[in-house]
Tab-separated table of C-alpha atoms in Angstrom:
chain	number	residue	atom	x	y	z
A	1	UNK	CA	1.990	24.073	19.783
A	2	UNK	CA	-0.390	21.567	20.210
A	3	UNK	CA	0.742	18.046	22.015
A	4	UNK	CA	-0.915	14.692	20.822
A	5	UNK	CA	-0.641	11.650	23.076
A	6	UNK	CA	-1.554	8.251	21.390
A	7	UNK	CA	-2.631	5.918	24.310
A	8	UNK	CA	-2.780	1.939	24.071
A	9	UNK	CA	-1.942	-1.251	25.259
A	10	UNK	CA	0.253	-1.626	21.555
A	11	UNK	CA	0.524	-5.435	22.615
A	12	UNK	CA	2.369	-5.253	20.089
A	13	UNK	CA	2.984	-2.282	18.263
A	14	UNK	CA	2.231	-2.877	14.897
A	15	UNK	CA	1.801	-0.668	11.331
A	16	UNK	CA	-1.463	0.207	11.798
A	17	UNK	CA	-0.528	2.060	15.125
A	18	UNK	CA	2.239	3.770	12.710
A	19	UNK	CA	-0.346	4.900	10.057
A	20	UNK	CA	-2.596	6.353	13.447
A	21	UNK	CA	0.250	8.261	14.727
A	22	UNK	CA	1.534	9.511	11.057
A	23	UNK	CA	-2.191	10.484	10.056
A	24	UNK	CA	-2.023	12.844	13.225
A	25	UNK	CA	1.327	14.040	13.078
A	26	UNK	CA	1.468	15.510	9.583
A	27	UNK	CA	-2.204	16.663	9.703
A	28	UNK	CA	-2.198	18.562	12.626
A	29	UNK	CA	1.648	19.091	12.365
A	30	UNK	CA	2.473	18.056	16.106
A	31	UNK	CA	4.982	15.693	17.263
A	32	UNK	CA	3.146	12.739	18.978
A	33	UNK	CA	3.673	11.116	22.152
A	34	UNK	CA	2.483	6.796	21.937
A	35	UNK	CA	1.838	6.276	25.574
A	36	UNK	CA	2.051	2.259	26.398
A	37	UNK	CA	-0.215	1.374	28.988
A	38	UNK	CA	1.178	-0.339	32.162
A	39	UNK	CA	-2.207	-2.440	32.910
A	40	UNK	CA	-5.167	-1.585	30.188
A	41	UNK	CA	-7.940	-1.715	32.329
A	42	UNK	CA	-10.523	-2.443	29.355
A	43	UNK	CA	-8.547	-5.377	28.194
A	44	UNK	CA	-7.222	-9.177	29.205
A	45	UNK	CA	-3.514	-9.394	30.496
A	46	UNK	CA	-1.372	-8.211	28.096
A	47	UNK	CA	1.007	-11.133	25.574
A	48	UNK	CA	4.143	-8.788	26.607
A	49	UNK	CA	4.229	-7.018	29.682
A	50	UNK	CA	4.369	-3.255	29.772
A	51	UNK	CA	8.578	-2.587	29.108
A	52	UNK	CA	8.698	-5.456	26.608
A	53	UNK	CA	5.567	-3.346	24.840
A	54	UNK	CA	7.691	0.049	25.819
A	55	UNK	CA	10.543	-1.669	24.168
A	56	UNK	CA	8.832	-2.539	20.901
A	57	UNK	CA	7.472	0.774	20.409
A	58	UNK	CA	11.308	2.682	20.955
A	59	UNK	CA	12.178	-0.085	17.786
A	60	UNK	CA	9.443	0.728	15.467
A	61	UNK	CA	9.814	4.067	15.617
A	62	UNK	CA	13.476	4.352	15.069
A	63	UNK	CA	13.969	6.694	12.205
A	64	UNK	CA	10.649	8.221	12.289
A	65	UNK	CA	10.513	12.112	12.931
A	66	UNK	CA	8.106	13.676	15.371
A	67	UNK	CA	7.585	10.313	17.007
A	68	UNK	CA	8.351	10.102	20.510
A	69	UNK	CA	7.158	7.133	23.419
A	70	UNK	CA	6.166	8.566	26.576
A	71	UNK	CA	6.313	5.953	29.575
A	72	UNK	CA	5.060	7.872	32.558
A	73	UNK	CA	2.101	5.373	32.767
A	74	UNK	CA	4.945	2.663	33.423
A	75	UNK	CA	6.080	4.472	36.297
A	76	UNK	CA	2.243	4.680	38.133
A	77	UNK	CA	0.767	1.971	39.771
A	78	UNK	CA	-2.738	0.110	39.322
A	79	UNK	CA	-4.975	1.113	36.513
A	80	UNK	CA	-3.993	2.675	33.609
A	81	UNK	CA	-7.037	5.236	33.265
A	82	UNK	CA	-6.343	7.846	30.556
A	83	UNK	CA	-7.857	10.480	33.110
A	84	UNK	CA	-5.073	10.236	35.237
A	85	UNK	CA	-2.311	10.641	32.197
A	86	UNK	CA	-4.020	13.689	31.362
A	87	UNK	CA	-4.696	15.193	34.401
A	88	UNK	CA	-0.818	14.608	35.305
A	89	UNK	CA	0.218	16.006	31.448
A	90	UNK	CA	-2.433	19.257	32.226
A	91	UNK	CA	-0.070	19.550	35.306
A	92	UNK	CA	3.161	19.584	33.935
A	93	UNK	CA	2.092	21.993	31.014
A	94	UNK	CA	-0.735	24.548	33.122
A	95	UNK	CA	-3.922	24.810	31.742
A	96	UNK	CA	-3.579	26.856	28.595
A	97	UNK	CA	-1.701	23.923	26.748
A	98	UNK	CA	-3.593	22.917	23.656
A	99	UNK	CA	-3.299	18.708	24.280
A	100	UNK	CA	-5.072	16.255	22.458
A	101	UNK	CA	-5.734	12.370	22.937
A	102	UNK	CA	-5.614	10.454	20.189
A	103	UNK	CA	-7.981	7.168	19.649
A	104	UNK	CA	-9.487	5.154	17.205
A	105	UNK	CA	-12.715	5.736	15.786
A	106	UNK	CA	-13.964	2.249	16.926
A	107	UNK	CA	-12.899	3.255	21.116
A	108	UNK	CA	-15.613	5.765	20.509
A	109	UNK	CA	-18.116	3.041	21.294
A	110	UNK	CA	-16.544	2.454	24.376
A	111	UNK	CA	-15.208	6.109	25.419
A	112	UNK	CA	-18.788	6.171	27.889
A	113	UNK	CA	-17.052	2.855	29.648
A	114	UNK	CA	-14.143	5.107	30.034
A	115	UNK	CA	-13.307	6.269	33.948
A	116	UNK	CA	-14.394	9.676	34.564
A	117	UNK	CA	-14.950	10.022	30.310
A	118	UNK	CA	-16.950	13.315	30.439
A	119	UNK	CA	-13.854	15.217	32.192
A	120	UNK	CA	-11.714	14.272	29.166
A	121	UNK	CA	-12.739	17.363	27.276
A	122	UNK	CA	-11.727	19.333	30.503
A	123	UNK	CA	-8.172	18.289	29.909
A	124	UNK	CA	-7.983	17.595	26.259
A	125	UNK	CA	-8.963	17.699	22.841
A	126	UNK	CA	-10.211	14.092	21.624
A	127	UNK	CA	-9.046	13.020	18.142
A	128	UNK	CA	-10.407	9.763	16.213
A	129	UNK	CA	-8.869	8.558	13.585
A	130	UNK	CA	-11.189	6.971	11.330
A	131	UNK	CA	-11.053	4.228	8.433
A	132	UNK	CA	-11.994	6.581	4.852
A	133	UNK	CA	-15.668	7.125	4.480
A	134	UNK	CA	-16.301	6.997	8.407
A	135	UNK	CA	-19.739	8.270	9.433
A	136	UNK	CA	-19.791	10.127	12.886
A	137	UNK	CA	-23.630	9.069	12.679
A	138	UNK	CA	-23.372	5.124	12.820
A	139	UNK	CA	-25.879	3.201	13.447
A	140	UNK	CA	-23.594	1.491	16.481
A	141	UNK	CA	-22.784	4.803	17.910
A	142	UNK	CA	-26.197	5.805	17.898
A	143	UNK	CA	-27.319	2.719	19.766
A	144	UNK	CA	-24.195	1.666	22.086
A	145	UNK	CA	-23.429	4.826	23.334
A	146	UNK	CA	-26.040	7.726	22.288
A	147	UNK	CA	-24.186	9.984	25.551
A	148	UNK	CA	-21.335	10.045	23.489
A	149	UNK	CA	-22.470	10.866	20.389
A	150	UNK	CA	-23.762	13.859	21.827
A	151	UNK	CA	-21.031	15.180	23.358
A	152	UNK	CA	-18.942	14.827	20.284
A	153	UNK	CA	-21.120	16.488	18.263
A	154	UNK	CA	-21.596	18.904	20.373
A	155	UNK	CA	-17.923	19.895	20.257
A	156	UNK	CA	-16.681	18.836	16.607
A	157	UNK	CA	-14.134	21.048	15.192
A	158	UNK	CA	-12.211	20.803	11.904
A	159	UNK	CA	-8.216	19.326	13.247
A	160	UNK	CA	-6.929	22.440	12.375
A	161	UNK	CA	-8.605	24.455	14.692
A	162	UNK	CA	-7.504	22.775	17.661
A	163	UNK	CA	-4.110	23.960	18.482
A	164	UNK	CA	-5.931	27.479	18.864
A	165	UNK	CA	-7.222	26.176	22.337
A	166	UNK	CA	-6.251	24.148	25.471
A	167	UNK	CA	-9.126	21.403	25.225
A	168	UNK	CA	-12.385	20.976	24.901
A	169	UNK	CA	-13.090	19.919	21.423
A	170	UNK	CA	-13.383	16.798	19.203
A	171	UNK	CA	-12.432	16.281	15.803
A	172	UNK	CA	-12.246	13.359	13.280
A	173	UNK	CA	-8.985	12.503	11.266
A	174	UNK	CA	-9.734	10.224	8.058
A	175	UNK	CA	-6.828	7.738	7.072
A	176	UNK	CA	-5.632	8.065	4.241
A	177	UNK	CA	-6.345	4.243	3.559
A	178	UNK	CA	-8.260	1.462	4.728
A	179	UNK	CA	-5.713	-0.593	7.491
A	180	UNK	CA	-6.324	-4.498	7.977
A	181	UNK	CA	-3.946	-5.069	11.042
A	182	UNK	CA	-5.212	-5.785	14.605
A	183	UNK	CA	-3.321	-6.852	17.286
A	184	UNK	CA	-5.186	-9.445	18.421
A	185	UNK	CA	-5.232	-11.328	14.929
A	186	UNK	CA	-0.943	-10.215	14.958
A	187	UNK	CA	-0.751	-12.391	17.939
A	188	UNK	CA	-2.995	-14.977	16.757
A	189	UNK	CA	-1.268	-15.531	13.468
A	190	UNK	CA	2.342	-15.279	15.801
A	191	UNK	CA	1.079	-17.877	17.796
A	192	UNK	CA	0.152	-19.951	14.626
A	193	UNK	CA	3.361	-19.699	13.315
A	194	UNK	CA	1.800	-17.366	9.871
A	195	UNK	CA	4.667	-15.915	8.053
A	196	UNK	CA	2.146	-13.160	7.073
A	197	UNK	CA	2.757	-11.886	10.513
A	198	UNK	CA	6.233	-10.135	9.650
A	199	UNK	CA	4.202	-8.400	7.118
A	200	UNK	CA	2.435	-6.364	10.204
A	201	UNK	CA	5.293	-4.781	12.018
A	202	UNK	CA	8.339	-3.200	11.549
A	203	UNK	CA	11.585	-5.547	11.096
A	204	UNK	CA	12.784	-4.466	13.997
A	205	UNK	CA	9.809	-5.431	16.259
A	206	UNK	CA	9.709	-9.027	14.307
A	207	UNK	CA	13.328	-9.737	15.682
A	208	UNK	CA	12.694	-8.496	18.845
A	209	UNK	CA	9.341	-10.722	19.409
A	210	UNK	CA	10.945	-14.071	17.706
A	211	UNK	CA	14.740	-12.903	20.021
A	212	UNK	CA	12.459	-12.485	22.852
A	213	UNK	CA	10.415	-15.533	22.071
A	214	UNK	CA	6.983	-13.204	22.503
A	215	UNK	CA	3.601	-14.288	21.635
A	216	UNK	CA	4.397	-18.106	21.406
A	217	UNK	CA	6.387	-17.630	18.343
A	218	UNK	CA	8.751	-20.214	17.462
A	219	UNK	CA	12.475	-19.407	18.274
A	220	UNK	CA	13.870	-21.572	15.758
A	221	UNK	CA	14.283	-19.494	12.895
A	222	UNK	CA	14.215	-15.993	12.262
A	223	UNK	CA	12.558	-14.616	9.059
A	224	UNK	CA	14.989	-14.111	6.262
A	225	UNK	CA	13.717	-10.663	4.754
A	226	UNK	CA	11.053	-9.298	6.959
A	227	UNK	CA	9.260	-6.728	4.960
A	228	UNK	CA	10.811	-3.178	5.433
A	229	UNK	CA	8.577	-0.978	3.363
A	230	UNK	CA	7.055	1.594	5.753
A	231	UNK	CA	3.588	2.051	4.550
């Protein structure tokens, strides 16, 4: 059975992440694994450090099957390289374990800034999960990061097919619909005291940031009827 690992800073979780991990759990029917980063090396200090983050991602997915949170990059000091999760998950499962890493289409800019990025597809599939109408064949890609452009197209495979090996391949996964969240802008409109905030994350995540007094949000009140649709 293939294993999907969902990797991110989730500072804070909110439904966008959700959508990501439901897009890849019911298309390539695998339970997935959102792995919170101790200390993102890509990104400033985090708003909530990495068990408050661990903490908020055990709320939101309360209720949801096939979603699990993996904390072993709590547990390991310095860096949080993605490498190093894999390399430790190709040792705990031996090397005929289909795994894949699961990011979003826009970290494929970055993925050549990446430690040790080419030995990725060693240990792992690599999924993106892209907006609808995403073109492998940007424009950006092309001119940001040509090297890895190449190597995915090199090794695209439809997301069905991966399960049939250990690693080694790259596929796209389109959601299903167009997501506005972003966690910087979350903690922006937290900060600014925008009720549209609650709107973002799962009722259980806005009690625990405004309990917790998170993200500079004000302590005073506590939204009446957070939104609970799951979309």
């Amino acid at each position: 059975m293939l294993r999907v690992y969902y990797g991110g800073s989730f500072d804070p979780v909110h439904n966008g992440h959700l959508a990501i991990a439901r897009a890849a759990r019911d298309r390539l029917h695998a339970q997935v694994a959102l792995v919170p980063a101790r200390d993102p090396p890509h990104k400033p200090p985090t708003g909530a450090d990495a068990e408050q983050r661990a903490e908020m991602l055990e709320l939101a997915i309360v209720g949801e099957p096939g979603l699990r949170v993996d904390r072993r990059e709590l547990a390991r000091p310095g860096p949080s390289y993605t490498v190093d999760t894999l390399i430790a998950l190709r040792a705990e499962y031996g090397p005929q374990a289909p795994i894949a890493w699961l990011i979003g289409a826009d970290a494929l800019r970055q993925l050549h800034t990446w430690s040790r990025w080419t030995q990725l597809f060693a240990l792992a599939h690599i999924v993106a999960v892209a907006r609808p109408g995403f073109d492998l064949e940007t424009a950006a890609l092309r001119t940001e990061a040509p090297a890895v452009l190449a190597e995915v197209a090199a090794r695209r495979r439809d997301p069905e097919t991966l399960a049939a090996s250990p690693a080694g391949g790259f596929a796209l996964l389109e959601l299903p619909q167009l997501r506005p969240e972003s966690s910087s802008e979350l903690r922006r409109r937290i900060a600014a005291a925008d009720p549209r905030w609650c709107d973002w994350v799962q009722p259980a995540v806005t009690a625990h940031i405004v309990q917790q007094g998170l993200y500079g949000v004000s302590t005073a009140i506590l939204p009446a009827s957070p939104s609970s649709a799951r979309p």
